[in-house]
Short mmCIF file of C-alpha atoms in Angstrom, two decimals:
data_model
loop_
_atom_site.label_atom_id
_atom_site.label_comp_id
_atom_site.label_asym_id
_atom_site.label_seq_id
_atom_site.Cartn_x
_atom_site.Cartn_y
_atom_site.Cartn_z
CA MET D 1 76.09 115.07 90.79
CA ARG D 2 79.68 115.53 89.96
CA ILE D 3 80.98 112.05 89.15
CA VAL D 4 85.39 112.43 88.20
CA VAL D 5 86.93 109.29 86.45
CA VAL D 6 90.78 109.33 86.19
CA GLY D 7 91.71 106.77 83.52
CA ALA D 8 90.89 107.28 80.15
CA GLY D 9 91.22 103.14 79.85
CA PRO D 10 89.40 100.68 78.19
CA VAL D 11 87.25 100.24 81.42
CA GLY D 12 86.50 103.94 81.99
CA ILE D 13 85.61 104.82 78.45
CA ARG D 14 83.00 101.99 78.50
CA PHE D 15 80.89 103.64 82.55
CA ALA D 16 82.01 107.09 81.00
CA GLU D 17 79.66 105.68 77.95
CA GLU D 18 77.03 104.25 80.17
CA LEU D 19 76.33 107.19 81.59
CA LEU D 20 75.17 109.43 78.92
CA PRO D 21 71.93 109.42 79.49
CA LEU D 22 72.36 110.96 83.25
CA VAL D 23 74.77 114.02 81.14
CA SER D 24 72.48 114.51 78.48
CA ALA D 25 69.63 115.02 81.13
CA GLY D 26 71.28 116.85 83.05
CA ARG D 27 71.51 114.76 86.35
CA ALA D 28 75.38 114.39 86.61
CA THR D 29 78.68 115.78 85.82
CA VAL D 30 81.36 113.17 83.91
CA THR D 31 85.10 114.68 83.93
CA VAL D 32 87.31 111.80 82.81
CA VAL D 33 91.72 112.24 83.18
CA GLY D 34 93.39 110.69 81.08
CA ALA D 35 96.93 111.26 81.49
CA GLU D 36 98.20 109.99 77.91
CA THR D 37 97.19 112.75 74.79
CA ALA D 38 95.84 110.39 72.42
CA ASP D 39 92.56 109.48 72.76
CA PRO D 40 91.14 106.88 74.47
CA TYR D 41 91.84 103.31 72.38
CA ASN D 42 92.12 100.44 73.14
CA ARG D 43 95.27 98.75 74.54
CA VAL D 44 94.05 94.64 74.78
CA LEU D 45 94.37 95.26 70.95
CA ILE D 46 98.03 97.18 71.08
CA GLY D 47 99.50 93.59 70.13
CA GLU D 48 98.09 93.48 66.67
CA TYR D 49 97.37 97.12 66.41
CA ALA D 50 101.87 96.66 66.04
CA VAL D 51 102.67 94.10 63.31
CA GLY D 52 99.40 95.95 60.88
CA GLU D 53 96.97 93.79 61.78
CA VAL D 54 95.07 96.70 63.50
CA ALA D 55 93.97 99.51 62.11
CA ALA D 56 94.55 102.98 63.97
CA SER D 57 90.61 103.67 63.87
CA GLU D 58 89.89 100.42 64.84
CA LEU D 59 92.08 100.81 67.93
CA THR D 60 90.32 104.33 69.26
CA LEU D 61 87.79 103.58 71.84
CA THR D 62 85.52 107.12 71.58
CA THR D 63 86.53 110.93 71.24
CA ALA D 64 85.60 114.49 72.89
CA ALA D 65 83.10 113.97 70.17
CA GLY D 66 81.89 110.74 71.00
CA LEU D 67 81.06 112.08 74.56
CA PRO D 68 79.10 114.50 74.38
CA GLY D 69 78.67 115.93 77.70
CA ILE D 70 81.31 114.74 78.72
CA ASP D 71 84.99 117.31 80.02
CA LEU D 72 87.54 114.20 79.02
CA ARG D 73 90.86 116.00 79.42
CA LEU D 74 93.46 113.59 77.79
CA GLY D 75 97.30 114.49 78.75
CA ALA D 76 96.35 115.10 82.64
CA ARG D 77 97.31 113.50 84.97
CA ALA D 78 96.01 112.43 88.89
CA GLU D 79 98.31 113.82 91.62
CA ARG D 80 96.64 113.09 93.78
CA ILE D 81 93.26 113.44 95.45
CA ASP D 82 92.45 115.74 98.12
CA ARG D 83 89.38 113.07 100.32
CA ASP D 84 88.44 115.84 102.76
CA ALA D 85 88.10 118.52 99.94
CA GLN D 86 86.20 116.20 97.76
CA ARG D 87 88.59 116.73 94.71
CA VAL D 88 91.45 115.47 92.15
CA VAL D 89 94.37 117.41 92.09
CA LEU D 90 95.33 117.34 88.63
CA GLY D 91 99.96 117.59 87.86
CA ASP D 92 99.25 121.34 86.76
CA GLY D 93 97.68 122.11 89.51
CA SER D 94 94.53 122.17 88.37
CA ALA D 95 91.24 120.13 90.81
CA VAL D 96 88.42 118.69 90.09
CA SER D 97 85.46 118.45 93.05
CA TYR D 98 83.10 115.23 93.00
CA ASP D 99 81.35 114.21 94.77
CA ARG D 100 81.76 110.53 93.58
CA LEU D 101 85.24 109.38 92.19
CA VAL D 102 85.44 106.67 90.01
CA LEU D 103 89.49 104.97 89.73
CA ALA D 104 89.93 103.11 86.51
CA THR D 105 93.27 103.05 85.94
CA GLY D 106 94.58 100.03 85.19
CA ALA D 107 97.72 98.01 85.93
CA ARG D 108 101.85 98.38 85.04
CA PRO D 109 103.71 96.16 83.77
CA ILE D 110 106.29 93.56 86.15
CA ILE D 111 109.79 95.18 85.34
CA PRO D 112 111.81 92.09 85.86
CA THR D 113 115.53 93.09 88.08
CA LEU D 114 117.83 92.20 84.41
CA ASP D 115 121.11 93.64 85.28
CA GLY D 116 122.17 95.71 82.18
CA LEU D 117 119.15 97.09 82.36
CA HIS D 118 118.31 100.89 82.84
CA THR D 119 115.24 103.28 83.12
CA VAL D 120 115.90 106.30 81.05
CA GLY D 121 113.14 108.57 82.67
CA PRO D 122 109.29 108.72 82.70
CA ASP D 123 107.98 108.03 79.38
CA ASP D 124 105.02 111.10 77.66
CA SER D 125 102.74 110.44 79.68
CA GLY D 126 104.60 110.52 83.30
CA LEU D 127 102.97 107.27 84.37
CA ASP D 128 105.61 104.77 83.36
CA ALA D 129 109.81 105.46 82.78
CA ARG D 130 110.86 104.42 79.55
CA LEU D 131 114.13 101.37 79.24
CA THR D 132 117.15 101.01 77.95
CA THR D 133 116.41 101.88 73.84
CA GLY D 134 115.58 98.44 72.92
CA VAL D 135 113.48 96.99 75.61
CA CYS D 136 109.84 98.04 75.69
CA VAL D 137 106.30 96.02 77.82
CA LEU D 138 104.20 96.56 74.63
CA ARG D 139 100.78 98.92 77.12
CA ASP D 140 101.45 101.66 74.76
CA LEU D 141 101.60 103.16 71.28
CA SER D 142 105.46 104.31 71.27
CA ASP D 143 106.13 100.37 72.59
CA ALA D 144 103.87 99.06 69.37
CA ALA D 145 106.00 101.62 67.26
CA GLN D 146 108.98 100.16 68.52
CA VAL D 147 107.78 97.34 67.52
CA ARG D 148 106.55 97.57 64.17
CA GLU D 149 109.76 99.28 63.19
CA VAL D 150 111.97 95.99 63.85
CA VAL D 151 109.11 94.28 62.86
CA GLU D 152 109.14 96.58 58.68
CA ARG D 153 112.75 94.93 58.86
CA GLY D 154 112.33 91.66 59.35
CA GLY D 155 113.78 91.09 62.83
CA ARG D 156 114.75 89.23 65.88
CA VAL D 157 111.76 90.00 68.76
CA VAL D 158 113.20 88.31 72.55
CA VAL D 159 110.42 88.24 74.37
CA LEU D 160 110.41 87.14 78.37
CA GLY D 161 107.55 85.75 79.49
CA ALA D 162 105.51 82.83 78.02
CA GLY D 163 102.14 84.47 79.24
CA VAL D 164 98.86 83.96 76.73
CA LEU D 165 100.14 87.71 76.13
CA GLY D 166 103.66 87.25 75.73
CA ILE D 167 102.85 83.85 73.33
CA GLU D 168 99.63 85.83 71.76
CA LEU D 169 103.06 88.04 70.67
CA ALA D 170 104.71 86.13 69.45
CA MET D 171 102.49 84.45 67.00
CA LEU D 172 101.41 88.17 65.21
CA LEU D 173 105.25 88.34 65.19
CA ALA D 174 105.74 85.73 63.37
CA ASP D 175 102.83 85.90 61.33
CA ALA D 176 104.00 89.63 60.30
CA GLY D 177 108.25 88.00 59.12
CA ALA D 178 109.06 88.92 62.53
CA THR D 179 111.83 86.46 64.35
CA PRO D 180 110.46 85.76 67.90
CA ALA D 181 111.89 83.94 70.51
CA VAL D 182 109.93 83.45 73.76
CA ALA D 183 112.52 82.92 77.26
CA HIS D 184 110.13 81.27 80.01
CA PHE D 185 111.20 79.48 83.41
CA GLY D 186 109.21 76.80 83.48
CA PRO D 187 108.65 73.68 81.95
CA ILE D 188 105.77 74.44 79.27
CA PRO D 189 104.35 78.10 78.00
CA MET D 190 100.08 79.07 80.23
CA PRO D 191 101.41 77.01 82.34
CA ARG D 192 98.01 78.12 84.26
CA GLN D 193 96.14 77.25 81.52
CA LEU D 194 98.03 74.38 79.92
CA ASP D 195 98.29 70.73 81.08
CA ARG D 196 101.11 69.21 79.75
CA GLY D 197 100.04 67.61 76.96
CA SER D 198 97.88 70.70 75.67
CA ALA D 199 101.11 72.45 76.17
CA SER D 200 103.17 69.90 74.23
CA VAL D 201 100.37 70.81 71.13
CA LEU D 202 101.01 74.03 71.52
CA SER D 203 104.48 73.92 71.39
CA SER D 204 104.61 71.97 67.94
CA ALA D 205 102.48 74.39 66.33
CA LEU D 206 104.89 77.65 67.55
CA ALA D 207 107.78 76.24 66.31
CA SER D 208 106.46 74.88 63.02
CA ALA D 209 104.86 78.55 62.44
CA GLY D 210 107.93 80.06 63.41
CA VAL D 211 108.43 80.70 67.32
CA ALA D 212 111.12 79.20 68.94
CA LEU D 213 110.95 78.70 72.81
CA VAL D 214 112.94 78.20 75.07
CA PRO D 215 111.58 77.41 78.23
CA HIS D 216 114.16 77.05 81.92
CA THR D 217 115.16 80.16 81.12
CA ARG D 218 115.97 82.98 84.54
CA ALA D 219 116.55 85.51 83.43
CA GLU D 220 119.14 87.60 84.93
CA GLY D 221 121.06 90.61 82.67
CA VAL D 222 120.76 91.93 79.06
CA ILE D 223 123.44 93.03 76.62
CA VAL D 224 123.93 96.61 75.55
CA ARG D 225 125.80 97.90 73.02
CA GLU D 226 126.08 102.13 71.79
CA ASP D 227 125.09 102.95 68.63
CA GLU D 228 126.91 105.29 67.05
CA ASN D 229 125.32 107.82 68.26
CA GLY D 230 126.28 107.15 70.72
CA GLU D 231 122.78 105.44 73.01
CA ARG D 232 123.05 101.70 74.46
CA ARG D 233 120.71 99.58 72.75
CA PHE D 234 119.60 96.31 73.88
CA ARG D 235 121.73 93.48 72.02
CA ALA D 236 121.18 89.86 73.44
CA LEU D 237 119.15 88.72 77.23
CA VAL D 238 121.44 86.39 79.53
CA SER D 239 119.79 83.27 81.89
CA SER D 240 121.84 81.99 84.82
CA ASP D 241 123.00 79.42 82.46
CA ALA D 242 124.34 81.95 80.43
CA LYS D 243 122.95 81.55 77.45
CA HIS D 244 122.03 83.88 75.03
CA ILE D 245 119.14 85.20 74.11
CA GLU D 246 120.01 87.42 70.68
CA GLY D 247 117.64 90.02 69.58
CA ASP D 248 116.95 93.27 67.94
CA LEU D 249 113.76 93.53 70.11
CA LEU D 250 113.20 93.00 73.47
CA VAL D 251 109.33 92.82 74.53
CA LEU D 252 109.14 92.45 78.26
CA SER D 253 105.76 89.85 79.25
CA CYS D 254 106.43 89.25 82.65
CA GLY D 255 102.51 90.02 84.37
CA VAL D 256 101.15 93.53 85.29
CA ARG D 257 100.12 94.51 89.47
CA ALA D 258 96.96 96.93 90.11
CA ARG D 259 98.45 100.83 89.85
CA THR D 260 97.37 101.69 93.52
CA GLU D 261 100.06 104.85 93.61
CA LEU D 262 97.32 107.16 93.90
CA ALA D 263 95.26 105.57 96.11
CA GLU D 264 97.28 104.41 98.98
CA ASP D 265 98.93 108.16 98.49
CA ALA D 266 95.35 109.15 99.76
CA GLY D 267 95.23 106.51 102.40
CA LEU D 268 92.02 103.99 101.18
CA ARG D 269 92.88 100.16 102.30
CA VAL D 270 94.04 98.21 98.88
CA GLY D 271 95.29 94.67 98.53
CA ASN D 272 96.15 93.08 95.26
CA GLY D 273 93.96 96.49 94.12
CA VAL D 274 91.36 99.03 95.54
CA LEU D 275 89.95 97.22 97.93
CA VAL D 276 86.28 97.78 96.85
CA ASP D 277 83.27 95.39 98.11
CA SER D 278 80.29 94.43 96.35
CA ASP D 279 79.12 97.70 95.64
CA LEU D 280 82.42 98.19 93.64
CA ARG D 281 82.84 101.06 96.99
CA SER D 282 86.26 101.93 98.87
CA TRP D 283 86.38 100.02 102.08
CA THR D 284 87.83 103.11 103.19
CA ASP D 285 85.82 106.06 101.31
CA GLN D 286 82.19 105.34 99.96
CA ARG D 287 82.29 108.26 97.45
CA ILE D 288 85.28 106.26 95.97
CA HIS D 289 84.50 103.39 93.38
CA ALA D 290 86.95 100.82 91.83
CA ILE D 291 86.04 99.38 88.40
CA GLY D 292 88.49 96.99 86.27
CA ASP D 293 92.38 95.91 86.90
CA CYS D 294 92.93 98.28 89.41
CA ALA D 295 89.73 96.49 92.29
CA HIS D 296 90.31 94.13 94.09
CA ILE D 297 86.34 93.24 95.16
CA ALA D 298 86.19 91.41 98.32
CA ASP D 299 83.81 91.07 101.44
CA PRO D 300 84.87 93.33 104.10
CA GLU D 301 83.04 92.32 106.94
CA LEU D 302 84.92 88.88 106.01
CA HIS D 303 88.39 89.99 104.98
CA LEU D 304 88.95 93.71 107.28
CA HIS D 305 91.25 92.56 109.72
CA GLU D 306 93.02 89.95 106.56
CA LYS D 307 96.72 91.57 106.61
CA ARG D 308 96.89 89.46 102.97
CA VAL D 309 93.26 89.50 101.29
CA PRO D 310 92.31 86.38 98.82
CA GLY D 311 91.47 87.51 95.32
CA GLY D 312 92.47 90.32 92.97
CA PRO D 313 91.55 91.51 89.53
CA ASN D 314 91.74 88.86 86.82
CA GLY D 315 93.44 91.41 84.11
CA LEU D 316 90.14 90.03 81.31
CA VAL D 317 88.60 93.30 79.98
CA GLY D 318 85.03 91.74 79.25
CA PRO D 319 84.93 91.75 83.24
CA GLY D 320 85.84 95.48 84.25
CA TRP D 321 83.27 95.96 81.68
CA ARG D 322 80.45 94.73 83.13
CA GLN D 323 81.65 96.43 86.03
CA ALA D 324 81.20 99.60 84.47
CA SER D 325 78.39 99.01 83.21
CA TRP D 326 76.87 98.11 86.73
CA LEU D 327 78.46 101.01 88.84
CA ALA D 328 76.71 103.34 86.14
CA ALA D 329 73.51 101.90 86.86
CA ARG D 330 73.65 101.64 90.33
CA ILE D 331 74.04 105.41 90.66
CA THR D 332 71.39 106.03 88.37
CA ALA D 333 69.05 103.90 90.34
CA GLU D 334 70.74 105.27 93.23
CA LEU D 335 69.69 109.36 91.99
CA ASP D 336 65.95 107.81 90.31
CA ALA D 337 66.22 107.24 94.64
CA ALA D 338 66.56 110.26 95.43
CA LEU D 339 63.99 111.85 93.30
CA ASP D 340 60.96 108.19 94.44
CA ALA D 341 62.12 108.34 98.21
CA GLY D 342 59.91 105.19 97.93
CA LEU D 343 62.22 102.83 94.96
CA ASP D 344 63.94 100.45 96.96
CA THR D 345 67.33 101.11 95.15
CA ALA D 346 68.95 97.65 97.65
CA GLU D 347 66.49 95.20 95.73
CA ASP D 348 66.23 96.40 92.60
CA HIS D 349 69.52 96.44 92.07
CA ALA D 350 71.70 93.76 93.72
CA PRO D 351 75.45 93.52 94.48
CA PHE D 352 77.57 93.18 91.82
CA ARG D 353 78.43 89.34 90.88
CA GLU D 354 81.01 88.26 89.10
CA ASP D 355 79.24 85.41 87.61
CA GLN D 356 80.52 84.85 83.98
CA PRO D 357 83.58 82.28 84.95
CA GLY D 358 86.82 83.30 82.76
CA VAL D 359 87.39 82.08 79.60
CA VAL D 360 90.72 82.07 77.92
CA VAL D 361 91.01 82.74 73.80
CA LEU D 362 94.40 82.73 71.91
CA LYS D 363 94.47 85.31 69.47
CA GLY D 364 95.84 84.30 66.35
CA GLU D 365 95.79 82.74 62.93
CA LEU D 366 98.48 79.93 63.67
CA VAL D 367 96.71 78.12 65.86
CA ASP D 368 93.45 78.18 67.98
CA LEU D 369 93.40 76.88 71.34
CA VAL D 370 90.51 77.51 73.99
CA SER D 371 91.29 76.91 77.56
CA ALA D 372 89.28 77.30 80.76
CA GLY D 373 88.64 76.47 84.45
CA ASP D 374 91.69 73.54 85.75
CA VAL D 375 93.19 71.71 83.63
CA SER D 376 95.40 70.02 85.68
CA ALA D 377 94.34 66.67 87.67
CA ASP D 378 95.74 63.91 85.74
CA PRO D 379 93.32 61.34 85.00
CA PHE D 380 95.54 57.96 85.67
CA ALA D 381 96.57 59.68 88.88
CA PRO D 382 95.25 57.60 92.45
CA VAL D 383 92.60 58.98 94.37
CA PRO D 384 93.33 59.75 98.08
CA ALA D 385 90.64 57.34 100.76
CA GLY D 386 87.97 59.88 100.53
CA GLU D 387 88.61 62.11 97.79
CA ASP D 388 86.33 62.32 94.73
CA ALA D 389 88.28 62.81 91.63
CA PRO D 390 86.80 64.47 89.05
CA GLY D 391 86.08 63.26 85.67
CA ILE D 392 88.26 63.44 83.17
CA ALA D 393 88.55 62.87 79.45
CA VAL D 394 91.43 63.35 77.10
CA TRP D 395 91.82 63.36 73.13
CA ALA D 396 94.90 63.83 71.18
CA ASP D 397 96.17 63.82 68.37
CA PRO D 398 99.60 65.33 68.21
CA GLU D 399 100.46 64.41 64.92
CA HIS D 400 97.35 66.91 63.72
CA GLY D 401 97.86 69.07 66.38
CA THR D 402 94.58 68.74 68.30
CA TYR D 403 93.85 67.86 72.01
CA VAL D 404 91.04 68.25 73.92
CA LYS D 405 90.76 67.54 77.84
CA MET D 406 88.21 68.19 79.65
CA ALA D 407 86.93 67.89 83.69
CA THR D 408 84.07 67.75 85.43
CA ARG D 409 82.30 66.90 88.57
CA SER D 410 78.37 64.62 88.19
CA GLY D 411 78.63 65.59 84.84
CA VAL D 412 79.47 69.50 85.03
CA LEU D 413 81.81 70.51 82.82
CA THR D 414 84.04 72.32 85.38
CA GLY D 415 87.43 73.21 83.01
CA PHE D 416 88.86 72.09 79.76
CA VAL D 417 90.95 72.81 77.05
CA SER D 418 90.93 72.87 73.39
CA VAL D 419 94.11 73.09 70.72
CA GLY D 420 93.07 72.19 67.12
CA MET D 421 89.55 72.32 67.52
CA PRO D 422 87.52 75.55 67.11
CA ARG D 423 83.41 74.10 67.09
CA THR D 424 84.56 71.47 70.52
CA ALA D 425 85.70 74.51 71.91
CA ALA D 426 83.10 76.81 70.44
CA GLU D 427 80.58 74.23 72.21
CA LEU D 428 82.92 73.35 75.50
CA SER D 429 83.13 77.52 75.41
CA VAL D 430 79.01 77.78 75.86
CA LEU D 431 78.70 74.23 77.96
CA TYR D 432 81.84 76.38 80.54
CA LEU D 433 79.92 79.42 80.94
CA ARG D 434 76.17 77.71 81.06
CA GLY D 435 77.58 75.52 84.11
CA GLY D 436 75.79 72.73 81.51
CA GLU D 437 76.43 69.25 81.59
CA LEU D 438 78.18 67.29 78.74
CA PRO D 439 76.63 64.63 77.01
CA ALA D 440 77.68 61.13 78.58
CA ASP D 441 79.33 60.46 75.00
CA ARG D 442 82.23 62.71 75.06
CA SER D 443 82.99 62.22 71.54
CA LEU D 444 79.81 63.44 70.48
CA LEU D 445 81.48 66.88 71.08
CA LEU D 446 84.55 65.45 69.08
CA ARG D 447 82.58 64.88 66.19
CA LEU D 448 81.10 68.81 66.16
CA ASP D 449 84.78 69.25 64.30
CA ASP D 450 83.79 66.20 61.87
CA ALA D 451 84.14 68.27 57.85
CA ASP D 452 80.48 67.15 57.46
CA GLU D 453 79.16 68.98 60.00
CA VAL D 454 78.20 72.85 60.16
CA GLU D 455 75.76 73.70 63.31
CA THR D 456 75.88 72.98 66.56
CA ALA D 457 74.08 72.61 69.24
CA SER D 458 73.52 76.53 70.91
CA GLY D 459 72.95 77.59 67.34
CA ARG D 460 72.46 81.27 67.33
CA ASP D 461 72.41 81.17 71.17
CA ALA D 462 76.05 80.80 71.58
CA THR D 463 78.32 83.23 72.77
CA LEU D 464 80.65 84.72 69.87
CA CYS D 465 81.69 87.78 72.75
CA ILE D 466 82.90 86.63 75.35
CA CYS D 467 84.08 89.95 76.48
CA ASN D 468 80.74 91.91 75.54
CA ASP D 469 78.88 88.80 75.12
CA VAL D 470 77.26 88.66 71.92
CA THR D 471 75.87 85.97 70.23
CA VAL D 472 76.48 84.39 67.11
CA GLY D 473 72.64 85.67 66.59
CA GLN D 474 73.44 89.42 67.11
CA VAL D 475 76.58 89.40 64.84
CA GLU D 476 74.76 87.44 61.88
CA ASP D 477 72.12 89.77 62.36
CA ALA D 478 74.09 92.65 61.63
CA ILE D 479 75.46 91.21 59.59
CA ASP D 480 71.88 90.53 57.58
CA ASP D 481 71.61 94.42 58.30
CA GLY D 482 74.39 95.78 56.37
CA CYS D 483 77.30 95.38 58.37
CA GLY D 484 80.31 94.09 55.71
CA THR D 485 83.17 93.60 57.75
CA VAL D 486 84.87 93.40 61.05
CA ALA D 487 85.12 96.25 61.98
CA GLU D 488 81.44 97.61 61.27
CA VAL D 489 80.34 94.27 62.90
CA GLY D 490 82.43 95.60 66.52
CA GLY D 491 80.17 99.41 65.22
CA CYS D 492 77.00 98.07 65.48
CA THR D 493 77.68 95.32 68.73
CA ARG D 494 80.64 95.63 69.87
CA ALA D 495 81.60 92.17 69.15
CA GLY D 496 85.35 92.26 68.09
CA THR D 497 86.27 95.57 70.73
CA GLY D 498 87.42 93.65 73.60
CA CYS D 499 90.44 91.12 72.97
CA GLY D 500 89.76 90.53 69.91
CA GLY D 501 90.08 86.29 70.10
CA CYS D 502 85.93 86.26 68.62
CA ARG D 503 87.48 88.52 65.40
CA ALA D 504 88.00 85.62 63.40
CA ARG D 505 85.59 84.05 63.66
CA ILE D 506 83.18 87.02 62.67
CA ALA D 507 85.12 87.76 59.20
CA GLU D 508 84.80 83.76 58.57
CA LEU D 509 80.25 84.91 59.82
CA VAL D 510 80.97 88.40 57.15
CA HIS D 511 83.29 85.57 54.49
CA ALA D 512 79.73 82.98 54.34
CA HIS D 513 77.67 86.04 54.01
CA ALA D 514 79.48 87.65 50.85
CA ALA D 515 79.63 84.24 49.61
CA ALA D 516 75.72 83.44 49.72
CA THR D 517 74.30 86.31 48.27
CA ALA D 518 77.15 86.25 46.07
#
């Protein structure tokens, strides 16, 4: 089977790695096409790399040597899909034929319309545009180089957007010695994950760390000035109420949109991504799949005739990796069935279901924040007749930077947010992922962060790395077997190689083991 993968990011590379047994057995050929010339790297950790917290070696996902037998083509841009001939035409005019095509093209950043902000030509990949000097989106290595240059001289960075990525970047910048200001339209940061109370505690923690929040900012333009070389450079962000937020660099963190141009040009149906069914197959062409941030999973039987299909990619690397592993196993099962006509792949390989709900862990050492589900409910709001209000439990100690809110239905945890309570957050994450019930006395969970408490109820079975589904016990075993750094643990278990939110916890376990054996 000839398998072609378009996209050499974390999801495309994970899919290729899962196919290595088929390649080594001579049962499939795999070609991976990536537009960037650098070895495949983890874009999720680009912020940590930009401020020097992560080395280039930790950012790299693999090299050609790490994918034996796979044709890894870097610096090769997929120009179009010829579905009739079953081939992908590349930018240099060459073509790669396929029996199965897997789109792992990811997402591109949304660039807001701002007066004075111009594009100055294509970037090195040819997929995106370079912006006015001093403005970037922090999505690739060249963006990271711009950020690093400002950080090294302790410059001022304006971040437009207070979502998870914008806040994480601001904390990294402050910790690295830069001066960050986060401008955002609404009244609170991270409005999709936080309620008013948790946002207030987070805002105070950010202010103490040197991160300036500028709420209610409707950005309208940028002020640029020519330098001594005649190059236009960013100097300030301008809002509709005439605020001027000055800086040496503007980082746009305004969300992303699935890269679907290649699919659209080929006549594939798209929604908020390439529309695929529960087998991750295109609604339009059964020989084409999509995974990761470009995949919009929906049931064609329910939504085929709808103009707007609900749902879309969730933007987290963990689900993309699970899709990659599932699809590789599915293709393997189909090849097995071809060898054994009596094998029932439909029965042995159920359709893909994302049964692991999203838990958002704010990366950074300045504040511990974890959120999942819907936490918007007001515990004191009146309940309309005939409706059942969710159970809400809240603990707040703003003076000491702690806050916990738990939402339940029939005792089962349906959402929570925790600030400054890492052990409580870890236990709530386990309960949320398992669909578990909370204890009748909710305060038992708060006591986990008591200085005298060491063990949680979950122990070694608790999931430490959500992206890769690695437990505390697996990490402890890797450390016992000789892994002495976070990077070494990641090499053995993959823990910490996704979003990076668990790296601090892995470091704690490594240090605790070193202290115990000293």
